[in-house]
PDB file of C-alpha atoms in Angstrom:
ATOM      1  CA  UNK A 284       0.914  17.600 -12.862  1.00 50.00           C
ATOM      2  CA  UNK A 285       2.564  15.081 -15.264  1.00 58.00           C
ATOM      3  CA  UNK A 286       5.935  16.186 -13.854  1.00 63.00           C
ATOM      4  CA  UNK A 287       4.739  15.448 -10.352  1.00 74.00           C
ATOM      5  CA  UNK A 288       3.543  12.038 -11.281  1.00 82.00           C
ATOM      6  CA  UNK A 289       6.893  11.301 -13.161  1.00 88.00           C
ATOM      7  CA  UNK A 290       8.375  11.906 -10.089  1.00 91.00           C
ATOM      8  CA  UNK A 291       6.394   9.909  -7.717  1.00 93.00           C
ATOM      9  CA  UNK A 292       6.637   6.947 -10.251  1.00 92.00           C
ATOM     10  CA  UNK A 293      10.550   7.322 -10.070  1.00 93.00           C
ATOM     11  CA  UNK A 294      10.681   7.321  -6.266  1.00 93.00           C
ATOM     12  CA  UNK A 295       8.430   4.283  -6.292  1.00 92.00           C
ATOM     13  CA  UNK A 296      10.620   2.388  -8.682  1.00 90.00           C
ATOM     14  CA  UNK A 297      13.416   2.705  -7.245  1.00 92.00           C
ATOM     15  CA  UNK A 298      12.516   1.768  -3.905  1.00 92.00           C
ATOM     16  CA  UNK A 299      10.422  -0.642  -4.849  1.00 85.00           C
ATOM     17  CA  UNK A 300      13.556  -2.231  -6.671  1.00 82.00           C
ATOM     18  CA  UNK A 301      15.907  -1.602  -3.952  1.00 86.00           C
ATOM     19  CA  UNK A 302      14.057  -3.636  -1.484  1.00 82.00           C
ATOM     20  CA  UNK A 303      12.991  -6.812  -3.657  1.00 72.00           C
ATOM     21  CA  UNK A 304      16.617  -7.132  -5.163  1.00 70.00           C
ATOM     22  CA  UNK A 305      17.554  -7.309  -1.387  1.00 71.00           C
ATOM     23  CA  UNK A 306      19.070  -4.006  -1.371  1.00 81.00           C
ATOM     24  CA  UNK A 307      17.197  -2.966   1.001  1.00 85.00           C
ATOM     25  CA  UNK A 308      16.743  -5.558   3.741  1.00 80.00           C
ATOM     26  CA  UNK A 309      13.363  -6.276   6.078  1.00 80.00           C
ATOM     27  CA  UNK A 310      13.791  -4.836   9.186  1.00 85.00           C
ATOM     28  CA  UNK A 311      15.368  -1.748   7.517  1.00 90.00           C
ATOM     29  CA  UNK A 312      13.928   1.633   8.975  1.00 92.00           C
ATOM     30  CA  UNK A 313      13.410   4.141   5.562  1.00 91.00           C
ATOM     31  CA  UNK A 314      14.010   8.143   5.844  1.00 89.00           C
ATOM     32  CA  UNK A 315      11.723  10.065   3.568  1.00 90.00           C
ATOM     33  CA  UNK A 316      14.634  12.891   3.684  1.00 91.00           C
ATOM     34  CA  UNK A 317      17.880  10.628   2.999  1.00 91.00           C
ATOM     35  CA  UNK A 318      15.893   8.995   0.190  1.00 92.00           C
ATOM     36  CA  UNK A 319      14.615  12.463  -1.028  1.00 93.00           C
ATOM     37  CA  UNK A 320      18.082  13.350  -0.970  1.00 93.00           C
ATOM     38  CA  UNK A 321      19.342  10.899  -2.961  1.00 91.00           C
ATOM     39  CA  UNK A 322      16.921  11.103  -5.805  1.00 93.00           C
ATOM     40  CA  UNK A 323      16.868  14.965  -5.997  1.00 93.00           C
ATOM     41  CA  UNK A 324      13.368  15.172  -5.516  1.00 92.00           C
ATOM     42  CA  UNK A 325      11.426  16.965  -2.457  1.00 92.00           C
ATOM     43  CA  UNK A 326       9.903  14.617   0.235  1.00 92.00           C
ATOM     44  CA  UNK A 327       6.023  14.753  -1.081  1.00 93.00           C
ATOM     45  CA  UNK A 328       6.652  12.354  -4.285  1.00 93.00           C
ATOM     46  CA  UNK A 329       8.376   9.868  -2.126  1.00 94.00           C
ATOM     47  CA  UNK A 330       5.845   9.913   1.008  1.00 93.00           C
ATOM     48  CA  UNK A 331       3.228   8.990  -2.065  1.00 94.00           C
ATOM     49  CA  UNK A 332       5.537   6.612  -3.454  1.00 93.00           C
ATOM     50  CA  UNK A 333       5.608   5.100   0.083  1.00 93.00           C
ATOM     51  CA  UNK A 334       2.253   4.881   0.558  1.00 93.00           C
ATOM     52  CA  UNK A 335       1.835   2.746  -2.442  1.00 90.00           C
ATOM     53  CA  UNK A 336       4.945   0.078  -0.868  1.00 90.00           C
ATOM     54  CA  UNK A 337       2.256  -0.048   1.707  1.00 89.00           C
ATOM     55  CA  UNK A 338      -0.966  -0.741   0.257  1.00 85.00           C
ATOM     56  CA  UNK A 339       1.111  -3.691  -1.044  1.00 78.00           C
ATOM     57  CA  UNK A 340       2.099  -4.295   2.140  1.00 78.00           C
ATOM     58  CA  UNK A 341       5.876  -4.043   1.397  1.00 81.00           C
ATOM     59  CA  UNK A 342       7.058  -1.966   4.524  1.00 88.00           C
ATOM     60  CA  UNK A 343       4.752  -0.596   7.256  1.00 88.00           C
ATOM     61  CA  UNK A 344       4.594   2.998   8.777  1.00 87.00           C
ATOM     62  CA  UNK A 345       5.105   3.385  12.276  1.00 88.00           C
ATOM     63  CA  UNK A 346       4.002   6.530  13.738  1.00 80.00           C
ATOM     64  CA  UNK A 347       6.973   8.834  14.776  1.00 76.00           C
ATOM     65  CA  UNK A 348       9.448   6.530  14.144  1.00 81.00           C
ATOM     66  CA  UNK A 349       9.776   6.179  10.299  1.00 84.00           C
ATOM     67  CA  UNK A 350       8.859   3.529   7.629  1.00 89.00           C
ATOM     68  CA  UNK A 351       9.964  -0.001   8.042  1.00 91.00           C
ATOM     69  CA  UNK A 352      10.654  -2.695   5.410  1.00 89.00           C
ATOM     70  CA  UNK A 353       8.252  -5.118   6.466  1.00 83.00           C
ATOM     71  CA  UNK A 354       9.826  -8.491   7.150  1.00 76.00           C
ATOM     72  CA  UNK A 355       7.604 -12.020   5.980  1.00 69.00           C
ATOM     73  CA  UNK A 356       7.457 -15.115   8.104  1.00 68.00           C
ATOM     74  CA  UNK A 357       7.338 -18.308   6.120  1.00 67.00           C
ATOM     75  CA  UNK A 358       3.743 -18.808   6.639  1.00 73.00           C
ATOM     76  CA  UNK A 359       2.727 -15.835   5.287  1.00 74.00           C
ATOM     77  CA  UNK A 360       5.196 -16.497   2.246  1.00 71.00           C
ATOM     78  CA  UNK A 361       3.483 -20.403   1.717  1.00 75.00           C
ATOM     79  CA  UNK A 362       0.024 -18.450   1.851  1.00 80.00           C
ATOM     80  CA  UNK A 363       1.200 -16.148  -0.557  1.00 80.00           C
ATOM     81  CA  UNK A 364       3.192 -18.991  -2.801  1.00 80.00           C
ATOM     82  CA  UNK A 365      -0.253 -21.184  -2.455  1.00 83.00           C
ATOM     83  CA  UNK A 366      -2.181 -18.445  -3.601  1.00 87.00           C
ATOM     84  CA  UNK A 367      -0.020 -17.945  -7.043  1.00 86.00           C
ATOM     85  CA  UNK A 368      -0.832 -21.929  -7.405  1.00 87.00           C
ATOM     86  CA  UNK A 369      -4.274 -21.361  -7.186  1.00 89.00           C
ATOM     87  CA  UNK A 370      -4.232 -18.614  -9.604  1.00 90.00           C
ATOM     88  CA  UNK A 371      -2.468 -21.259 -11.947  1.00 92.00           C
ATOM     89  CA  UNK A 372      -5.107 -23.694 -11.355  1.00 93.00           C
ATOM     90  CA  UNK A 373      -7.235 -21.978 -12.338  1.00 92.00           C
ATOM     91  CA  UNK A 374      -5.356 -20.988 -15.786  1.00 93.00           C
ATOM     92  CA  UNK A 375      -4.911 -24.695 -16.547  1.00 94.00           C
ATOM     93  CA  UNK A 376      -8.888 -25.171 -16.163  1.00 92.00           C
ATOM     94  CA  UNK A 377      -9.352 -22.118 -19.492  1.00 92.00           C
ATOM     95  CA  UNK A 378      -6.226 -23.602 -21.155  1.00 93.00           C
ATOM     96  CA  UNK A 379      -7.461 -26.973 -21.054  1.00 92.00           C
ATOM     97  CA  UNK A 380     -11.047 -25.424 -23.007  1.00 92.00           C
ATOM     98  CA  UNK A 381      -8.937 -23.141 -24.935  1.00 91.00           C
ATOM     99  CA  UNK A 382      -6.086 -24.314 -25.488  1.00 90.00           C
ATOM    100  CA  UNK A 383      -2.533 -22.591 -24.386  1.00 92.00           C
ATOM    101  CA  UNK A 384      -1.108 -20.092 -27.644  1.00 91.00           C
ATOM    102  CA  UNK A 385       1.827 -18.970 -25.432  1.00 93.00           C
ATOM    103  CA  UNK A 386       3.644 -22.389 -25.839  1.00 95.00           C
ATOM    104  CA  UNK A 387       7.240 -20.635 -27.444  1.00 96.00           C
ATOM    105  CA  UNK A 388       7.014 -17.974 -24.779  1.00 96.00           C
ATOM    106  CA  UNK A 389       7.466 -20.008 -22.072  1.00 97.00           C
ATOM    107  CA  UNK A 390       9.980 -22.102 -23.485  1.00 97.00           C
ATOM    108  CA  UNK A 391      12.019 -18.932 -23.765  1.00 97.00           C
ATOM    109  CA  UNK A 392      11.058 -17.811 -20.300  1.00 97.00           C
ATOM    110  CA  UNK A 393      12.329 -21.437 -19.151  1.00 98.00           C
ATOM    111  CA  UNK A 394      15.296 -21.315 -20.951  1.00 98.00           C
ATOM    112  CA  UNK A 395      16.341 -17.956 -19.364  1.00 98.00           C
ATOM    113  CA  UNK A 396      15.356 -19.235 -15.630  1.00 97.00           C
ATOM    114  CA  UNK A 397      17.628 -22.185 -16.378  1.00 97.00           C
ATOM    115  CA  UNK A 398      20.664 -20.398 -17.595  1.00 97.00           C
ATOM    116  CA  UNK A 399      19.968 -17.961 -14.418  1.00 96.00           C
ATOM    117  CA  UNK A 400      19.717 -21.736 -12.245  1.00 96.00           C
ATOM    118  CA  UNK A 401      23.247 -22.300 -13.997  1.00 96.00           C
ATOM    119  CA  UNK A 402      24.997 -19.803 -13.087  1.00 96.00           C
ATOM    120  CA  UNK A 403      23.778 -19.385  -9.404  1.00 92.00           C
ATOM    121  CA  UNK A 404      22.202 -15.869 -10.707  1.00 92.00           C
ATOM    122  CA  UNK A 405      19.412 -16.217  -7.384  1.00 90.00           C
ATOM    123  CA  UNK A 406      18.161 -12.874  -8.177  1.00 86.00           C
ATOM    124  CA  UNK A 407      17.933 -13.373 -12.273  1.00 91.00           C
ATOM    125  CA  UNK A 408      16.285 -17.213 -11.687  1.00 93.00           C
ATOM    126  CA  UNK A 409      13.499 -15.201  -9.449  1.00 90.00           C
ATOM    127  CA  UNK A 410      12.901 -13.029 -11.980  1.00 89.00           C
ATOM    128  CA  UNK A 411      12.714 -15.190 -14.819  1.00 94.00           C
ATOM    129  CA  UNK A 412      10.604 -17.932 -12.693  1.00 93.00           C
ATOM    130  CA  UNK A 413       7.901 -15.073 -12.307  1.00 90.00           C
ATOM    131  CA  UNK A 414       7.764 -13.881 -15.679  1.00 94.00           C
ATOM    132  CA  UNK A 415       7.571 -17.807 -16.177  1.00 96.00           C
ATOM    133  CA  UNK A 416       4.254 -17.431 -14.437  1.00 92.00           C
ATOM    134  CA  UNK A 417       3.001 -14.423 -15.823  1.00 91.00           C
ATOM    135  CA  UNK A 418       3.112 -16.231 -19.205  1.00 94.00           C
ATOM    136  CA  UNK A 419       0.940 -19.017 -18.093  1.00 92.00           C
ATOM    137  CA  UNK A 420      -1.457 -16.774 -16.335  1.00 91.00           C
ATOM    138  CA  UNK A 421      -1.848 -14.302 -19.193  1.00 89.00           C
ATOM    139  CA  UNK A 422      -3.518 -17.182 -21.245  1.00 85.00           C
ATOM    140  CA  UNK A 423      -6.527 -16.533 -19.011  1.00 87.00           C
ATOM    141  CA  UNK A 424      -6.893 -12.850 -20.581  1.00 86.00           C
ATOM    142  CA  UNK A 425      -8.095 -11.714 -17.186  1.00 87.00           C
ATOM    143  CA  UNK A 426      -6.075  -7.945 -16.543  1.00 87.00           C
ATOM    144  CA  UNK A 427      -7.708  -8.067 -12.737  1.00 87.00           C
ATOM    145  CA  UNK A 428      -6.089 -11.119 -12.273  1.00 86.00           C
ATOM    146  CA  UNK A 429      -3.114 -10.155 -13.794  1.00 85.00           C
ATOM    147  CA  UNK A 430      -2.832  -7.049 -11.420  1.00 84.00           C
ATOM    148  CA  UNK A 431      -2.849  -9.687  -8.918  1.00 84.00           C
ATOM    149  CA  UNK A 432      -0.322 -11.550  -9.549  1.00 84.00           C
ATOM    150  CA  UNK A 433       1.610  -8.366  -9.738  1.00 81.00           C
ATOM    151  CA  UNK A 434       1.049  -7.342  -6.242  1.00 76.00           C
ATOM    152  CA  UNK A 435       2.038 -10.921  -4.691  1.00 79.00           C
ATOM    153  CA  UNK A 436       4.843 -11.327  -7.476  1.00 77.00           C
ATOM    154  CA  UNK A 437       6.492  -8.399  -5.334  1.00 72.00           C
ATOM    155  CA  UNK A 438       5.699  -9.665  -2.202  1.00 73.00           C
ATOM    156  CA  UNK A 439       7.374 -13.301  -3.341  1.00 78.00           C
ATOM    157  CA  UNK A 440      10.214 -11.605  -4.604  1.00 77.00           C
ATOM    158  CA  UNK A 441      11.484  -9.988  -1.235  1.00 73.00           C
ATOM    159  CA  UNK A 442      10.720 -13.151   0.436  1.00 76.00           C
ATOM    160  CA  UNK A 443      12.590 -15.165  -1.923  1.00 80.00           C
ATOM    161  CA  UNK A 444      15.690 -13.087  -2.343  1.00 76.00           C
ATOM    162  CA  UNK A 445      15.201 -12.559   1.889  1.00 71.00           C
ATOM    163  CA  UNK A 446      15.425 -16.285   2.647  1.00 73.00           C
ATOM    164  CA  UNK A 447      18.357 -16.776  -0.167  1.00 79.00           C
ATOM    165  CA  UNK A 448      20.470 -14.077   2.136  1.00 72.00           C
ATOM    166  CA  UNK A 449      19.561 -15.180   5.212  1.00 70.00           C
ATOM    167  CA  UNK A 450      19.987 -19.177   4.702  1.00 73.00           C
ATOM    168  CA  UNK A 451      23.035 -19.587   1.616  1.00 73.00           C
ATOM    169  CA  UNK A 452      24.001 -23.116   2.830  1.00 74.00           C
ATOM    170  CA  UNK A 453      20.075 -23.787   2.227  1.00 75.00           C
ATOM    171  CA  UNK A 454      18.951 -25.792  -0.832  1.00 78.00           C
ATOM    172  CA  UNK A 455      17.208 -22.894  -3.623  1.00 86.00           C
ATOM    173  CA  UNK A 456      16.276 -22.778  -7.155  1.00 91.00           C
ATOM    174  CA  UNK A 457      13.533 -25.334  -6.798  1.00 87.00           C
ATOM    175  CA  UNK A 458      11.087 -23.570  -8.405  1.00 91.00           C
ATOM    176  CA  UNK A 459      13.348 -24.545 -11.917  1.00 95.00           C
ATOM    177  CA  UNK A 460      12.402 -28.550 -11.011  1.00 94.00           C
ATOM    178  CA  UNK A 461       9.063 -26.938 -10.917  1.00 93.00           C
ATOM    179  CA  UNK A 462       8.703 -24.992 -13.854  1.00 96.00           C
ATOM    180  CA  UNK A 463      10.585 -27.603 -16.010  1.00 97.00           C
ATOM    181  CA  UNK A 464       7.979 -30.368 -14.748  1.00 97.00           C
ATOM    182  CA  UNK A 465       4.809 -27.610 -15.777  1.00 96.00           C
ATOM    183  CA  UNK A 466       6.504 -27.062 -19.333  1.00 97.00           C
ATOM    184  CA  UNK A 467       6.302 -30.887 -20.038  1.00 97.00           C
ATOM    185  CA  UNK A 468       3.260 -30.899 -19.062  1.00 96.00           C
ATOM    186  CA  UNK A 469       2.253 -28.549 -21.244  1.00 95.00           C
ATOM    187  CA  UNK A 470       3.915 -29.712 -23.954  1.00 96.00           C
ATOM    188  CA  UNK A 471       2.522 -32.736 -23.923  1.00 95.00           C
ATOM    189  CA  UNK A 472      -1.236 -31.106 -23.502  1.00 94.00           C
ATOM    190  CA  UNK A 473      -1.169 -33.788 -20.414  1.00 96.00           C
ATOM    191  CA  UNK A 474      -3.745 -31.424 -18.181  1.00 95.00           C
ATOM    192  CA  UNK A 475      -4.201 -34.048 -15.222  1.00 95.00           C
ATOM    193  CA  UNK A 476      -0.276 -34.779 -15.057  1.00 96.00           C
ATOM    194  CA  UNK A 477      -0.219 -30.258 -14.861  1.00 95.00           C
ATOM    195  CA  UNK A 478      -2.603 -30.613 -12.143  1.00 95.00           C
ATOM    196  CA  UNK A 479      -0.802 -33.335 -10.537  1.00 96.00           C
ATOM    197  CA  UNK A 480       2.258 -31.128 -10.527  1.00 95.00           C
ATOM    198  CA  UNK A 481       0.721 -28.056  -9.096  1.00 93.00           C
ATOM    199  CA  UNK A 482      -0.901 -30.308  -6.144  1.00 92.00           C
ATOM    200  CA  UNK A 483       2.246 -31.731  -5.129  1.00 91.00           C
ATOM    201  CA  UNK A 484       3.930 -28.393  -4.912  1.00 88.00           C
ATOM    202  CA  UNK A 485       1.026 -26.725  -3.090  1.00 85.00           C
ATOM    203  CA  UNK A 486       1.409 -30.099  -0.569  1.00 85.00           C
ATOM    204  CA  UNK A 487       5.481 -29.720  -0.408  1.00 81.00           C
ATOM    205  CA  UNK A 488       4.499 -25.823   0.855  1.00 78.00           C
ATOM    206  CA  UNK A 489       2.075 -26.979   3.527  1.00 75.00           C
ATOM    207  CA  UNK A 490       5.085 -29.303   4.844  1.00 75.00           C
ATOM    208  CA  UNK A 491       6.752 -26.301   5.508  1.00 63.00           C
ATOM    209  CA  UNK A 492       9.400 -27.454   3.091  1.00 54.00           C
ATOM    210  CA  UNK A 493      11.867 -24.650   0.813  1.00 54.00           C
ATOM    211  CA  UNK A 494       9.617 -23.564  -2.292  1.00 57.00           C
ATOM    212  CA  UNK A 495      12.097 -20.982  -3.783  1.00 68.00           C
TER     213      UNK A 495
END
């Protein structure tokens, strides 16, 4: 039993990480037998492991013709971009009762996103923006919300590292402008100026304006 798991967890991993690194483009039709193939493992632990992309609504079966990596129009990205906002919103409103403890964290998470910025690493900066988030989120001490995040963190990271692909000549990194404008915030314990910020991203989304 734990053998089957381990093997259903592996399948999901690695597609999972194949398709939000942008190996694996939207549009992309999977085969549960090539991919069973290439891990070694029998088709059953990846048809589960497929079933999970879906519940988070990562690719899409389509009866008799395979699994497809699901591709996300901008609007659903802003709603899903606006909805991480919200969820940091609502983070500022306990850290501003609480206080925020995870002050050095972020710094470091910050640091890392700009070194990624830096060198043009698009994949590395999306990474390090989201952990960047799930620092200021896991002040709130909330593991629901946490799981959350999770599940939209992977939908913004195919969408991201999608739109990066598709549109190079396009301006990116601008959720480093962004993140550097929260941490002085912070630092300052300046809780309407954080607000502030966060509005005036969630209004540059509804514009229909670049947000990663």
């Amino acid at each position: 039993m734990k053998e089957s798991g381990r093997l259903i967890d592996t399948a999901y991993a690695y597609l999972r990480n194949q398709i939000i690194q942008g190996e694996i483009l939207p549009g992309t039709m999977l085969s549960e037998n090539e991919i069973a193939l290439q891990l070694g493992v029998s088709r059953t632990p990846v048809r589960i492991a497929i079933s999970r992309l879906e519940s988070e609504g990562i690719v899409q079966s389509l009866q008799k013709r395979g699994v497809l990596v699901k591709e996300v129009s901008y609007h659903e990205a802003a709603e899903v971009a606006e909805t991480t906002l919200a969820m940091t919103l609502y983070a500022v409103s306990v850290m501003e009762r609480e206080g925020f403890k995870e002050l050095e964290q972020l710094r470091e998470h910050f640091r890392q996103q700009q070194e990624a910025t830096d060198a043009g690493d698009y994949v590395a900066y999306i990474h390090k923006a989201l952990d960047f988030d799930r620092c200021l989120l896991s002040s709130v001490r909330n593991r629901s919300l946490l799981q959350m995040l999770e599940t939209l963190q992977s939908k913004i990271v195919l969408i991201a590292v999608m739109n990066y692909r598709m549109t190079p000549l396009e301006p990116h990194f601008s959720a480093t402008l962004l993140n550097g404008s929260i941490l002085e915030a912070l630092e300052a314990q300046d809780y309407a100026k954080l607000r502030e910020v966060l509005h005036t991203a969630s209004r540059r989304m509804r514009q229909n304006r670049s947000f990663y």
